[in-house]
Short mmCIF file of C-alpha atoms in Angstrom, two decimals:
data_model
loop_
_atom_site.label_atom_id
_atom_site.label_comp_id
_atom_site.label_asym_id
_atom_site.label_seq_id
_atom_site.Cartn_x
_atom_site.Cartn_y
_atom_site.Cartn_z
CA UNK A 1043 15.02 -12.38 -27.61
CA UNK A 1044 11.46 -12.94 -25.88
CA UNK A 1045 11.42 -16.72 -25.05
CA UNK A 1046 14.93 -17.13 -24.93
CA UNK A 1047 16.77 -18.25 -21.65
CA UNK A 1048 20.35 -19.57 -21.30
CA UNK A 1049 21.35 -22.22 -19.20
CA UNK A 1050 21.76 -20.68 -16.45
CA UNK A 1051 18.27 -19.01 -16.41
CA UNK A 1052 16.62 -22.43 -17.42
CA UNK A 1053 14.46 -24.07 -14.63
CA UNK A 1054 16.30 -27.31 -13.57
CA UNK A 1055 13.36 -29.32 -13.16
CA UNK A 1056 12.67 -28.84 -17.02
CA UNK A 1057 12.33 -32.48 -17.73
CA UNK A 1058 9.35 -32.69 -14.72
CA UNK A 1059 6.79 -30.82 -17.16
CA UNK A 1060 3.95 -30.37 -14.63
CA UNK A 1061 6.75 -29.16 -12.14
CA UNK A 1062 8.15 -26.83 -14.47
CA UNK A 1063 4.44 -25.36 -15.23
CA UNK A 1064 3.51 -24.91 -11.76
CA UNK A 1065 6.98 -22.73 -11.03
CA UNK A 1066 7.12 -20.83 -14.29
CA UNK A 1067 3.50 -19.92 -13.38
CA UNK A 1068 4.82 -19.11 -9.91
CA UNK A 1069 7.38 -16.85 -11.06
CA UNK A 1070 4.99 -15.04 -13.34
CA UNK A 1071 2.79 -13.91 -10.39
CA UNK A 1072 5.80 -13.18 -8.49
CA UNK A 1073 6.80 -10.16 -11.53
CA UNK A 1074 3.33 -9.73 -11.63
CA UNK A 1075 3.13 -8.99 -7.91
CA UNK A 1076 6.44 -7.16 -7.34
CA UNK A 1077 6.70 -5.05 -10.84
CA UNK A 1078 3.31 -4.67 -12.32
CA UNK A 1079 3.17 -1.39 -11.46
CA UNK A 1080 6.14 -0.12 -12.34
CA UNK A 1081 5.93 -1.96 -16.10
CA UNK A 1082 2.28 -0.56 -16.81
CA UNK A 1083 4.47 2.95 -15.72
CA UNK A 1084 6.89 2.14 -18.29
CA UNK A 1085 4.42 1.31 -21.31
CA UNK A 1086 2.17 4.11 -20.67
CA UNK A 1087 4.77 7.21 -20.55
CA UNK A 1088 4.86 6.12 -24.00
CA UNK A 1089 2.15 5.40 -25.75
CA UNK A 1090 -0.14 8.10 -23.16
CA UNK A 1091 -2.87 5.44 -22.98
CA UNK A 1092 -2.97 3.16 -19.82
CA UNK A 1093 -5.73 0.51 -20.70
CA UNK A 1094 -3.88 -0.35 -23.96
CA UNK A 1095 -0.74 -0.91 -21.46
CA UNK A 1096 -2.18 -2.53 -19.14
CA UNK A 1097 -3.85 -4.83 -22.22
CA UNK A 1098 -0.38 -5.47 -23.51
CA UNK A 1099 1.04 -6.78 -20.35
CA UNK A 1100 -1.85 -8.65 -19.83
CA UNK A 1101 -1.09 -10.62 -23.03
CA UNK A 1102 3.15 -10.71 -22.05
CA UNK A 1103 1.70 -12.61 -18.94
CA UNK A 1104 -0.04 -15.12 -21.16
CA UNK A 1105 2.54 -15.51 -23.20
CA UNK A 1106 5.04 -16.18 -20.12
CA UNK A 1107 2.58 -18.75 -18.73
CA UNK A 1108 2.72 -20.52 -21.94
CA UNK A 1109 6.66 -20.07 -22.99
CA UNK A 1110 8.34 -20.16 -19.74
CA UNK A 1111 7.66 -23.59 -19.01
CA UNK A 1112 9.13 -24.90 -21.92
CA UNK A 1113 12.08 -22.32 -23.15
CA UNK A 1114 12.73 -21.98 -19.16
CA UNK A 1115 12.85 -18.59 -16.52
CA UNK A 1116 14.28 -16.00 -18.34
CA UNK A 1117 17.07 -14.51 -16.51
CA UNK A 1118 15.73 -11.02 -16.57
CA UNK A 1119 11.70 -11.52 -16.23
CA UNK A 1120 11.32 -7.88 -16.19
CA UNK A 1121 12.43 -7.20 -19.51
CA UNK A 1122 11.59 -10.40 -21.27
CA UNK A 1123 7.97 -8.82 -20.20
CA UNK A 1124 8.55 -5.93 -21.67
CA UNK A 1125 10.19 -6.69 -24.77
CA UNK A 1126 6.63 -8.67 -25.51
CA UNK A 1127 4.37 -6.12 -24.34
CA UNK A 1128 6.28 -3.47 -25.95
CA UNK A 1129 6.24 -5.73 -29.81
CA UNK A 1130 2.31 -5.96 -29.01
CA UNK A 1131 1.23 -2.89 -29.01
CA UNK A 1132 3.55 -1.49 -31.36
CA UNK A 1133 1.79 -4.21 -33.75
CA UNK A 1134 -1.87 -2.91 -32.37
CA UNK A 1135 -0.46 0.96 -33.34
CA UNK A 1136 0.26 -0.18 -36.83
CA UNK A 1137 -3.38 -2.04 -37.09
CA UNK A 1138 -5.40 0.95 -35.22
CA UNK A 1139 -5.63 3.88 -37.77
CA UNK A 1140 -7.93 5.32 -34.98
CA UNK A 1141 -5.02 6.63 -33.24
CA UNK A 1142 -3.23 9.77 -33.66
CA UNK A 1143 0.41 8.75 -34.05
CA UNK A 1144 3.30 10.53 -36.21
CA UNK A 1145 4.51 8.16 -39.31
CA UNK A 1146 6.90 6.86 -36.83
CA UNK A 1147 5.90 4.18 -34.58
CA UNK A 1148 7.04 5.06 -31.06
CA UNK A 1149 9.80 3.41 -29.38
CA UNK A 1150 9.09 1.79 -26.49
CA UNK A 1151 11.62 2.06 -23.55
CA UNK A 1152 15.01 -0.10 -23.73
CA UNK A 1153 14.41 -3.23 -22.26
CA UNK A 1154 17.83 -3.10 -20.93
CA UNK A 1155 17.31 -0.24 -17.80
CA UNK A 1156 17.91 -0.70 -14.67
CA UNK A 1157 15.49 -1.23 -11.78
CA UNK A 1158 16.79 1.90 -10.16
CA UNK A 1159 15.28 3.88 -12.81
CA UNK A 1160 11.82 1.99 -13.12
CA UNK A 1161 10.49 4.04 -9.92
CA UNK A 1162 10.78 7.54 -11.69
CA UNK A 1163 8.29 6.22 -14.45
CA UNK A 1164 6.20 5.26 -11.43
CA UNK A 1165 6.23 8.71 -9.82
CA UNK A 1166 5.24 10.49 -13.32
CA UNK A 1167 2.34 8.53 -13.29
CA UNK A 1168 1.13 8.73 -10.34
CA UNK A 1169 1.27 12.43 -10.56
CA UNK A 1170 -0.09 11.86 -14.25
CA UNK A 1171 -3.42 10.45 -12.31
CA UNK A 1172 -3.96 13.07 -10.21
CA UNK A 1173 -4.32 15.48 -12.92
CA UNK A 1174 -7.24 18.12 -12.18
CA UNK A 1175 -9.26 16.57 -15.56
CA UNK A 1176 -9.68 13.72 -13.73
CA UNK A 1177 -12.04 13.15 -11.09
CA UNK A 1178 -10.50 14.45 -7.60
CA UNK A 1179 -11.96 11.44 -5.82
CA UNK A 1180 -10.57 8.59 -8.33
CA UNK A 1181 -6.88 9.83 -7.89
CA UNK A 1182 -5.79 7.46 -5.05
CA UNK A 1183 -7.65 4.77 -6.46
CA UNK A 1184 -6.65 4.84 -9.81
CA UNK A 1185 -2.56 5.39 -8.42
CA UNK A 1186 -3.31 2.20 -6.36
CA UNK A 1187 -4.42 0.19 -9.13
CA UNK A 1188 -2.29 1.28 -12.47
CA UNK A 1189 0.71 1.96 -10.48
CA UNK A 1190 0.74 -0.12 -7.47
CA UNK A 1191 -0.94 -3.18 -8.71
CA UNK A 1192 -4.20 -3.60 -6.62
CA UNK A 1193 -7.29 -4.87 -7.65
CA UNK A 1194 -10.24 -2.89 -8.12
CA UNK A 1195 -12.13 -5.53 -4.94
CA UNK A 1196 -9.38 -4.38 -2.78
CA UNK A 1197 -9.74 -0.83 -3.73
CA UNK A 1198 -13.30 -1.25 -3.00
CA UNK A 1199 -13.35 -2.65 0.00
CA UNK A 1200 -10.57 0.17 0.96
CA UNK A 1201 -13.21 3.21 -0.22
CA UNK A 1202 -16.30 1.68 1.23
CA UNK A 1203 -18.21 1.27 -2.23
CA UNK A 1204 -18.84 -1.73 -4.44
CA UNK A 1205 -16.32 -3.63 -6.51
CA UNK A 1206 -18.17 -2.99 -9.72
CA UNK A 1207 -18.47 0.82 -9.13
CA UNK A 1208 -15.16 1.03 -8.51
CA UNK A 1209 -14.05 -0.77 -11.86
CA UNK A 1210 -16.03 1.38 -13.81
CA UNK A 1211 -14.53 4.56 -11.89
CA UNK A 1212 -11.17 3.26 -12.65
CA UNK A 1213 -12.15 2.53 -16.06
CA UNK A 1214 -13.76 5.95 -16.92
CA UNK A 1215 -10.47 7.86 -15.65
CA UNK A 1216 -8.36 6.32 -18.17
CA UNK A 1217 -10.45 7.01 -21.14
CA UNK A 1218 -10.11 10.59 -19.77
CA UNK A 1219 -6.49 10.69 -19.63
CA UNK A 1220 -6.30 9.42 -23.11
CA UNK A 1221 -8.96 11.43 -24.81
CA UNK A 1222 -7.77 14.67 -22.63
CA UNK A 1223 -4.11 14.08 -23.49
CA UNK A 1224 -2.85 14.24 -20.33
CA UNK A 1225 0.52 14.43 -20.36
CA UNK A 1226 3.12 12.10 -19.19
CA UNK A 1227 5.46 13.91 -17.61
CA UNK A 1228 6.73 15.27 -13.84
CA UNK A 1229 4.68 18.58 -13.67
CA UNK A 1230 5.92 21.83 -12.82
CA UNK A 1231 6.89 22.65 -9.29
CA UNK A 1232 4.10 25.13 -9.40
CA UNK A 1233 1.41 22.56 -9.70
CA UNK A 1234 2.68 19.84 -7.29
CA UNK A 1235 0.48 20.99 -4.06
CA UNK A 1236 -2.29 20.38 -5.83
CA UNK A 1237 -1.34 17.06 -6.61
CA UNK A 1238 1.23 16.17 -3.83
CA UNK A 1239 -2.05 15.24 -1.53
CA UNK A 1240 -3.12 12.73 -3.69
CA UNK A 1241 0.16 11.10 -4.31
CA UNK A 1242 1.22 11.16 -0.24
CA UNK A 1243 -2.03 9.34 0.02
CA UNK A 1244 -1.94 6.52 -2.56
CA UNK A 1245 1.05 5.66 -1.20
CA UNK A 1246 0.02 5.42 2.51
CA UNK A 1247 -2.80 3.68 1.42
CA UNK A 1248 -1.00 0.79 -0.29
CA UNK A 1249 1.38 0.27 2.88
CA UNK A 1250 -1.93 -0.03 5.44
CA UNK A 1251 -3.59 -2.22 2.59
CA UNK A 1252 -0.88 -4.41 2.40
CA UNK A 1253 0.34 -3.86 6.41
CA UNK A 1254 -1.25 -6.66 7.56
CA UNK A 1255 -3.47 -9.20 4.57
CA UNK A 1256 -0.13 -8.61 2.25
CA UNK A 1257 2.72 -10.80 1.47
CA UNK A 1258 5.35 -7.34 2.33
CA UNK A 1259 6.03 -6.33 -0.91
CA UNK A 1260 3.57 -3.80 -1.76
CA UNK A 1261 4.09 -2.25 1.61
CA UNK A 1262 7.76 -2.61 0.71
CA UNK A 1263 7.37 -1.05 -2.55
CA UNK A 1264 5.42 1.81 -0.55
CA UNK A 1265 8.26 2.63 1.94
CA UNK A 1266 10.40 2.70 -1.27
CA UNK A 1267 8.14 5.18 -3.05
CA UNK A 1268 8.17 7.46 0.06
CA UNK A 1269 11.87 7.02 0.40
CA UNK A 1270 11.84 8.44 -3.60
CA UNK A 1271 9.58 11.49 -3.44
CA UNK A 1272 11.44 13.02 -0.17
CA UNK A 1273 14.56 13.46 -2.80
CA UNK A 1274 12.33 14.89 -5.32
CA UNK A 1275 10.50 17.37 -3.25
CA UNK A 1276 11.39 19.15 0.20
CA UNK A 1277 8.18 19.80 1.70
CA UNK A 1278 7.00 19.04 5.15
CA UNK A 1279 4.12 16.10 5.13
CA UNK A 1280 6.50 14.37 1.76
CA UNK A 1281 8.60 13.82 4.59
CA UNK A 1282 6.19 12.74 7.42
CA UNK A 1283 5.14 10.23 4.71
CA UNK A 1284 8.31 9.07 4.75
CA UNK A 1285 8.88 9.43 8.45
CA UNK A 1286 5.62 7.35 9.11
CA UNK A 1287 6.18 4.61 6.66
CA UNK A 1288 9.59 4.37 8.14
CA UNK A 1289 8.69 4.21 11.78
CA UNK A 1290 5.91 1.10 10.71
CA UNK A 1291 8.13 -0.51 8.51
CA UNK A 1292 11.01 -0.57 10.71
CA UNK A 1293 8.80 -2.96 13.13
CA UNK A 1294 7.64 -5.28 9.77
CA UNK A 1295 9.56 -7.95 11.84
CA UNK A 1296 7.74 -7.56 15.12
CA UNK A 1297 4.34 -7.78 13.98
CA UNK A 1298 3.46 -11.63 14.23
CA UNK A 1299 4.93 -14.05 16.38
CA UNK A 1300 4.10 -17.93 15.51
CA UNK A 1301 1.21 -16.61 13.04
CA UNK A 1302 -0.72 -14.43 15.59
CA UNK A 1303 -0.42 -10.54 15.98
CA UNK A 1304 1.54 -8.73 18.50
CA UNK A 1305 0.04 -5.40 19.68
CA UNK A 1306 2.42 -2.45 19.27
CA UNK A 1307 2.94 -2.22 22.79
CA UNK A 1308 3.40 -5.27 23.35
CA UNK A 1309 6.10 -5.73 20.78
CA UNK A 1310 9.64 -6.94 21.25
CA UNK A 1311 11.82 -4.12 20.48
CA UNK A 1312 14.82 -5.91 19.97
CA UNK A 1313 13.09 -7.14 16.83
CA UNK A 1314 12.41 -3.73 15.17
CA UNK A 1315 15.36 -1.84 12.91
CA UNK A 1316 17.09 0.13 15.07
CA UNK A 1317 18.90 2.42 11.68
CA UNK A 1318 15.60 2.98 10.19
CA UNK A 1319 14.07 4.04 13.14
CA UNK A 1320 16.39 6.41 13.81
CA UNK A 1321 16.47 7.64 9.40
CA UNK A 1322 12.55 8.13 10.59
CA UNK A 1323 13.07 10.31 13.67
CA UNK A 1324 15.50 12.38 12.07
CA UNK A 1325 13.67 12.94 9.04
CA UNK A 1326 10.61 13.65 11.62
CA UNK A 1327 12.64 16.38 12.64
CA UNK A 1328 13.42 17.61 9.26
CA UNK A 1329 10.08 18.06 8.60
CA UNK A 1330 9.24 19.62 11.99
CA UNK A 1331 11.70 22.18 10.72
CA UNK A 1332 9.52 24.19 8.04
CA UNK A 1333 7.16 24.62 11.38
CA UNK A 1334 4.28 23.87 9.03
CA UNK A 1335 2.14 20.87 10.90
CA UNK A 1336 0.33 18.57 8.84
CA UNK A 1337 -1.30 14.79 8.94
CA UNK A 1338 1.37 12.80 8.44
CA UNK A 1339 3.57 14.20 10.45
CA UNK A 1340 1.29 13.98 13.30
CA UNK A 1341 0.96 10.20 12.52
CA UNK A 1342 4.63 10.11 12.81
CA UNK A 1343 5.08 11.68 15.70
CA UNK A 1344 2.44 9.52 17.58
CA UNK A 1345 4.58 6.31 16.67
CA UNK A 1346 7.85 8.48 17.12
CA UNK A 1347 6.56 8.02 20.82
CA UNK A 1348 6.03 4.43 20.61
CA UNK A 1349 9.57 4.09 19.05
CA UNK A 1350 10.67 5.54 22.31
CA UNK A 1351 10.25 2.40 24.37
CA UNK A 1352 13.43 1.20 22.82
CA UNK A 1353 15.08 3.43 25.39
CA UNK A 1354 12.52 4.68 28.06
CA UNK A 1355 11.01 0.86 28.38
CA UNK A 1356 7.36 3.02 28.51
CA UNK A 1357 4.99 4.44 26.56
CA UNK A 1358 3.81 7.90 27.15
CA UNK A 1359 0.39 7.76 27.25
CA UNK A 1360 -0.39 11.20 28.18
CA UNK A 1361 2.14 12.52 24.95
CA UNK A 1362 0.08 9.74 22.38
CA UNK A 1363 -3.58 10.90 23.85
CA UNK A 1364 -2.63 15.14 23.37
CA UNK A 1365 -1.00 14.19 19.46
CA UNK A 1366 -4.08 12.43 19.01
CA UNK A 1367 -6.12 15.51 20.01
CA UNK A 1368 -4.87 17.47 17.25
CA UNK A 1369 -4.13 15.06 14.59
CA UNK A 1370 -8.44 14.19 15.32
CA UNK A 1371 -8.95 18.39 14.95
CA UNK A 1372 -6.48 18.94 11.91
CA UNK A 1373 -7.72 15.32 10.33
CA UNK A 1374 -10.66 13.70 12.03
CA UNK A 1375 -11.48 10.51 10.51
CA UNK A 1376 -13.12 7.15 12.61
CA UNK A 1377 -9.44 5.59 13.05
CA UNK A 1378 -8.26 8.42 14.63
CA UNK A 1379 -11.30 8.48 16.90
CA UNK A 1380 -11.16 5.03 18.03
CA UNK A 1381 -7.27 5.44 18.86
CA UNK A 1382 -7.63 8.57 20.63
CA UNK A 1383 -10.52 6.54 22.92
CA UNK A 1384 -7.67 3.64 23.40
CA UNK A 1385 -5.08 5.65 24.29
CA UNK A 1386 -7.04 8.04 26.72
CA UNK A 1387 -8.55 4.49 28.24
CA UNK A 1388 -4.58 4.22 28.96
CA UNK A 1389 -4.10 7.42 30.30
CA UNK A 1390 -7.36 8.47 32.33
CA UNK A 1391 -9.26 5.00 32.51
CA UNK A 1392 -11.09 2.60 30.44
CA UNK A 1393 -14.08 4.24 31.58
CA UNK A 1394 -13.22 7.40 30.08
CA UNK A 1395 -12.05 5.21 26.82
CA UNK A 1396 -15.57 3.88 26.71
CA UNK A 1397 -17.22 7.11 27.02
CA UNK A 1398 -15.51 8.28 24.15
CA UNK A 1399 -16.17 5.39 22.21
CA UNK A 1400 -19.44 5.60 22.67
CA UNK A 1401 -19.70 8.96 21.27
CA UNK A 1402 -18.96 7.75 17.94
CA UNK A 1403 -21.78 7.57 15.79
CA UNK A 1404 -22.65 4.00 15.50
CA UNK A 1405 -23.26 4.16 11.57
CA UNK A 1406 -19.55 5.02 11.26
CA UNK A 1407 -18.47 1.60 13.40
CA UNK A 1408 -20.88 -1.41 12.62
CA UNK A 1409 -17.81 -2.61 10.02
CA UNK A 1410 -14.99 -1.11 11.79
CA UNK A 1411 -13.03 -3.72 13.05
CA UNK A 1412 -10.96 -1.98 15.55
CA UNK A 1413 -13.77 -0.24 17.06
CA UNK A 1414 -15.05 -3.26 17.80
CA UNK A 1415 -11.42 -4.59 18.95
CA UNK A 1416 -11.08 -1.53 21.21
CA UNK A 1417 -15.11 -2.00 22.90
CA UNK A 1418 -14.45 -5.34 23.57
CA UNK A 1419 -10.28 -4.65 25.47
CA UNK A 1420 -12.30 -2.03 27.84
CA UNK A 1421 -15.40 -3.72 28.38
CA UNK A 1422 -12.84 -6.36 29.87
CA UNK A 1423 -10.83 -4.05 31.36
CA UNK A 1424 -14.30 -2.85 33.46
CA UNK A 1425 -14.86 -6.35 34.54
CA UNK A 1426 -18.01 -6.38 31.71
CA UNK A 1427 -16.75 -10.01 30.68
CA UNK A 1428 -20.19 -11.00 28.68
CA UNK A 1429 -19.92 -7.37 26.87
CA UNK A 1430 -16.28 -7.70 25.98
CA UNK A 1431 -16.76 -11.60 24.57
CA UNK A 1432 -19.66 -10.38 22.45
CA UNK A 1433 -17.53 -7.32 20.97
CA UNK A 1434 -14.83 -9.68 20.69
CA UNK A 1435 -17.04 -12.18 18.51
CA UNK A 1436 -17.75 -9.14 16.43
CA UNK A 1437 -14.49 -8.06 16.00
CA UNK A 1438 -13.42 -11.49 14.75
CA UNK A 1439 -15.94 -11.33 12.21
CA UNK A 1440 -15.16 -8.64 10.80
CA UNK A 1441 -11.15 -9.44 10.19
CA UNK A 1442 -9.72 -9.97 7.03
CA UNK A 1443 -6.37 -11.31 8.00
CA UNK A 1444 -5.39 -14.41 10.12
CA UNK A 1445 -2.91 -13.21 12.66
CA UNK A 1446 -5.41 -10.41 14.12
CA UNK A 1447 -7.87 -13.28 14.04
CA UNK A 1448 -6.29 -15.63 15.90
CA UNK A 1449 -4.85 -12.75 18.46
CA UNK A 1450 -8.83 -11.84 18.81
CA UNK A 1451 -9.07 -15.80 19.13
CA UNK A 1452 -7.21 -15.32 21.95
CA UNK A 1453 -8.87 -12.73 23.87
CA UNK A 1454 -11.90 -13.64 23.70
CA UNK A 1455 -11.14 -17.38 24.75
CA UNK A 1456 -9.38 -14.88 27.61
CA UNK A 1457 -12.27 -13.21 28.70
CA UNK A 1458 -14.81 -15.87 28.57
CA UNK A 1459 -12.67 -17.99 31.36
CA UNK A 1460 -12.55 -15.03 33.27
CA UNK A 1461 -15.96 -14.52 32.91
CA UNK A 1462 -17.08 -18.29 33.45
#
């Protein structure tokens, strides 16, 4: 029953009542963090409205900030969650006579499943939010937020536009799916193309969100989603996804050393996963297979060639600087840009690097952090040591996350003793 908890489940530090609160609260942000998502997934593919679901877990999460302290941890969060959110709204069905329901109030999903089948509920709705009678341009956010937990600020700040536009975007896409009656179900294998894109691209997006300012387990839970859709469709860039996220994740270790970043190439590689590394090149080559080239599997292939330092001990600059070349013609965003100029600085020059830097319209760079990251590495590299420490001091202001602070930290301290 909601509130229970046996013995076992109980905190032990029940007596300590301002302990207690302080780790039942805990644990509710943990679920929070780790299976929003997937519960808003579960209450919506049955009552086909996603702001009531979301409203009813809101009010589960009160209630397990309130109970848990006292009746203890439930043993099974998850469904102790559920079970509540599921009893409100059936309650707010009964009350609403606004809504279009059969005699019947519907059931809400066994509180008893397993986690291995919470991600299919996920998948449905992502592909439920990138129906065509929604907005084209609100599909990844609104898969990042009702599926993947983010807030509407970090969604923002991902899309370039302000926090409160983006809420009411979000917002305004589901009322549509409830007053258009968008169904909650795995479309057709005809109509997957159209929404595949979308999908492939929420789910990139939450890893790089989470890559670096997370705690892991969105970008986790992003791997995990990638890992899902390759068995439920065999198409080329469903695996680069998968591929990509695989090759990045399998170096989640390597990242940070003592709280500071570590540069891919300057990465131990003793430290990244040698079996999924290798699941990621040979699911690379799967996808190379349909001989249909894409995004993602560009993206894979350029850290495909960074994975080969594990063996080779270099990095083929010449290989990364061509991939880059056609992932920039078949895909051109600013990100590419910038790492094609890094990687050509490599192979030709920093001179070269610069030039190509340079070319970049400066409107599409003032906030770009790495373009200011990359300026200030070759302006040092040339010997320009007041250029590089003033890029540098831009760069730093313009990160969100500590360890590529501090590493910036770093080289700037570098460059202004070399420059002294």
């Amino acid at each position: 029953m909601p509130g229970s908890a046996s013995r076992q489940g109980r905190d032990p530090r029940v007596r300590d009542g301002q302990r207690v609160t302080v780790d039942a609260a805990a644990r509710a942000a943990d679920v929070a963090r780790a299976s929003y998502g997937k519960l808003v997934a579960i209450m919506a593919s049955r009552s086909g409205d996603i702001m009531a679901a979301e409203d009813a877990l809101a009010d589960a999460f009160v209630k397990a900030l309130a109970r848990w302290p006292t009746d203890g941890i439930p043993q099974r969060p998850e469904a102790w969650l559920l079970t509540v959110a599921r009893n409100r709204l059936t309650d707010q069905v009964r009350r609403d006579w606004r809504l279009d329901f059969s005699d019947e109030v519907p059931e809400m999903p066994d509180t008893t499943q397993t986690r291995d089948e919470i991600p299919d509920e996920r998948l449905k709705l992502m592909f439920v939010c990138a129906h065509p009678a929604i907005d084209p341009a609100v599909h990844t956010p609104l898969m990042l937020q009702t599926v993947l937990g983010l807030e509407a600020e970090q969604i923002a700040q991902a899309f370039l536009v302000s926090p409160a536009a983006m809420a009411q975007r979000l917002v305004r896409a589901k009322r549509k799916i409830k007053q258009a009656g968008v169904p909650f179900a795995l479309p057709g294998q005809e109509v997957w193309p159209e929404r595949m894109a979308s999908v492939l691209e929420a789910v990139y997006a939450a890893y790089a969100v989470d890559w670096m300012c997370g705690d892991g387990e969105l970008s986790h839970e992003a791997w995990f989603l990638s890992e899902i859709l390759t068995d439920v469709v065999q198409e080329p860039e469903v695996l680069g996804l998968a591929s990509l996220i695989g090759f990045l994740h399998a170096r989640r270790h390597a990242r940070v050393r003592d709280g500071v970043l570590v540069p891919l190439p300057e990465q131990d590689t003793g430290l990244w996963d040698a079996g999924m590394t290798e699941r990621a090149e040979a699911v690379l080559q799967r996808a190379a297979g349909f001989g249909e080239i894409g995004r993602f599997q560009l993206e894979a292939a350029i850290q495909a060639v960074h994975a080969a330092r594990r063996t080779t001990g270099r990095i083929d600059w010449r290989a990364l600087s061509q991939l880059f070349v056609g992932l920039n013609s078949l895909y051109p965003t600013v990100g590419g840009r910038v790492s094609q100029a890094a990687v050509t600085a490599e192979d030709v020059g920093p001179a070269e690097g610069l030039r190509m830097l340079e070319r970049i319209a400066p409107e599409d760079i003032v906030s770009f952090q790495p373009a200011w990251a990359v300026r200030a590495h070759l302006n040092g590299a040339l010997g320009r040591w007041e250029a590089s420490a003033e890029a540098y001091d831009t760069a730093i202001h313009l990160s969100r996350d500590v360890p590529t602070r501090r590493w910036l930290e770093r080289k700037r301290a570098s460059v202004k003793q070399r420059g002294a």
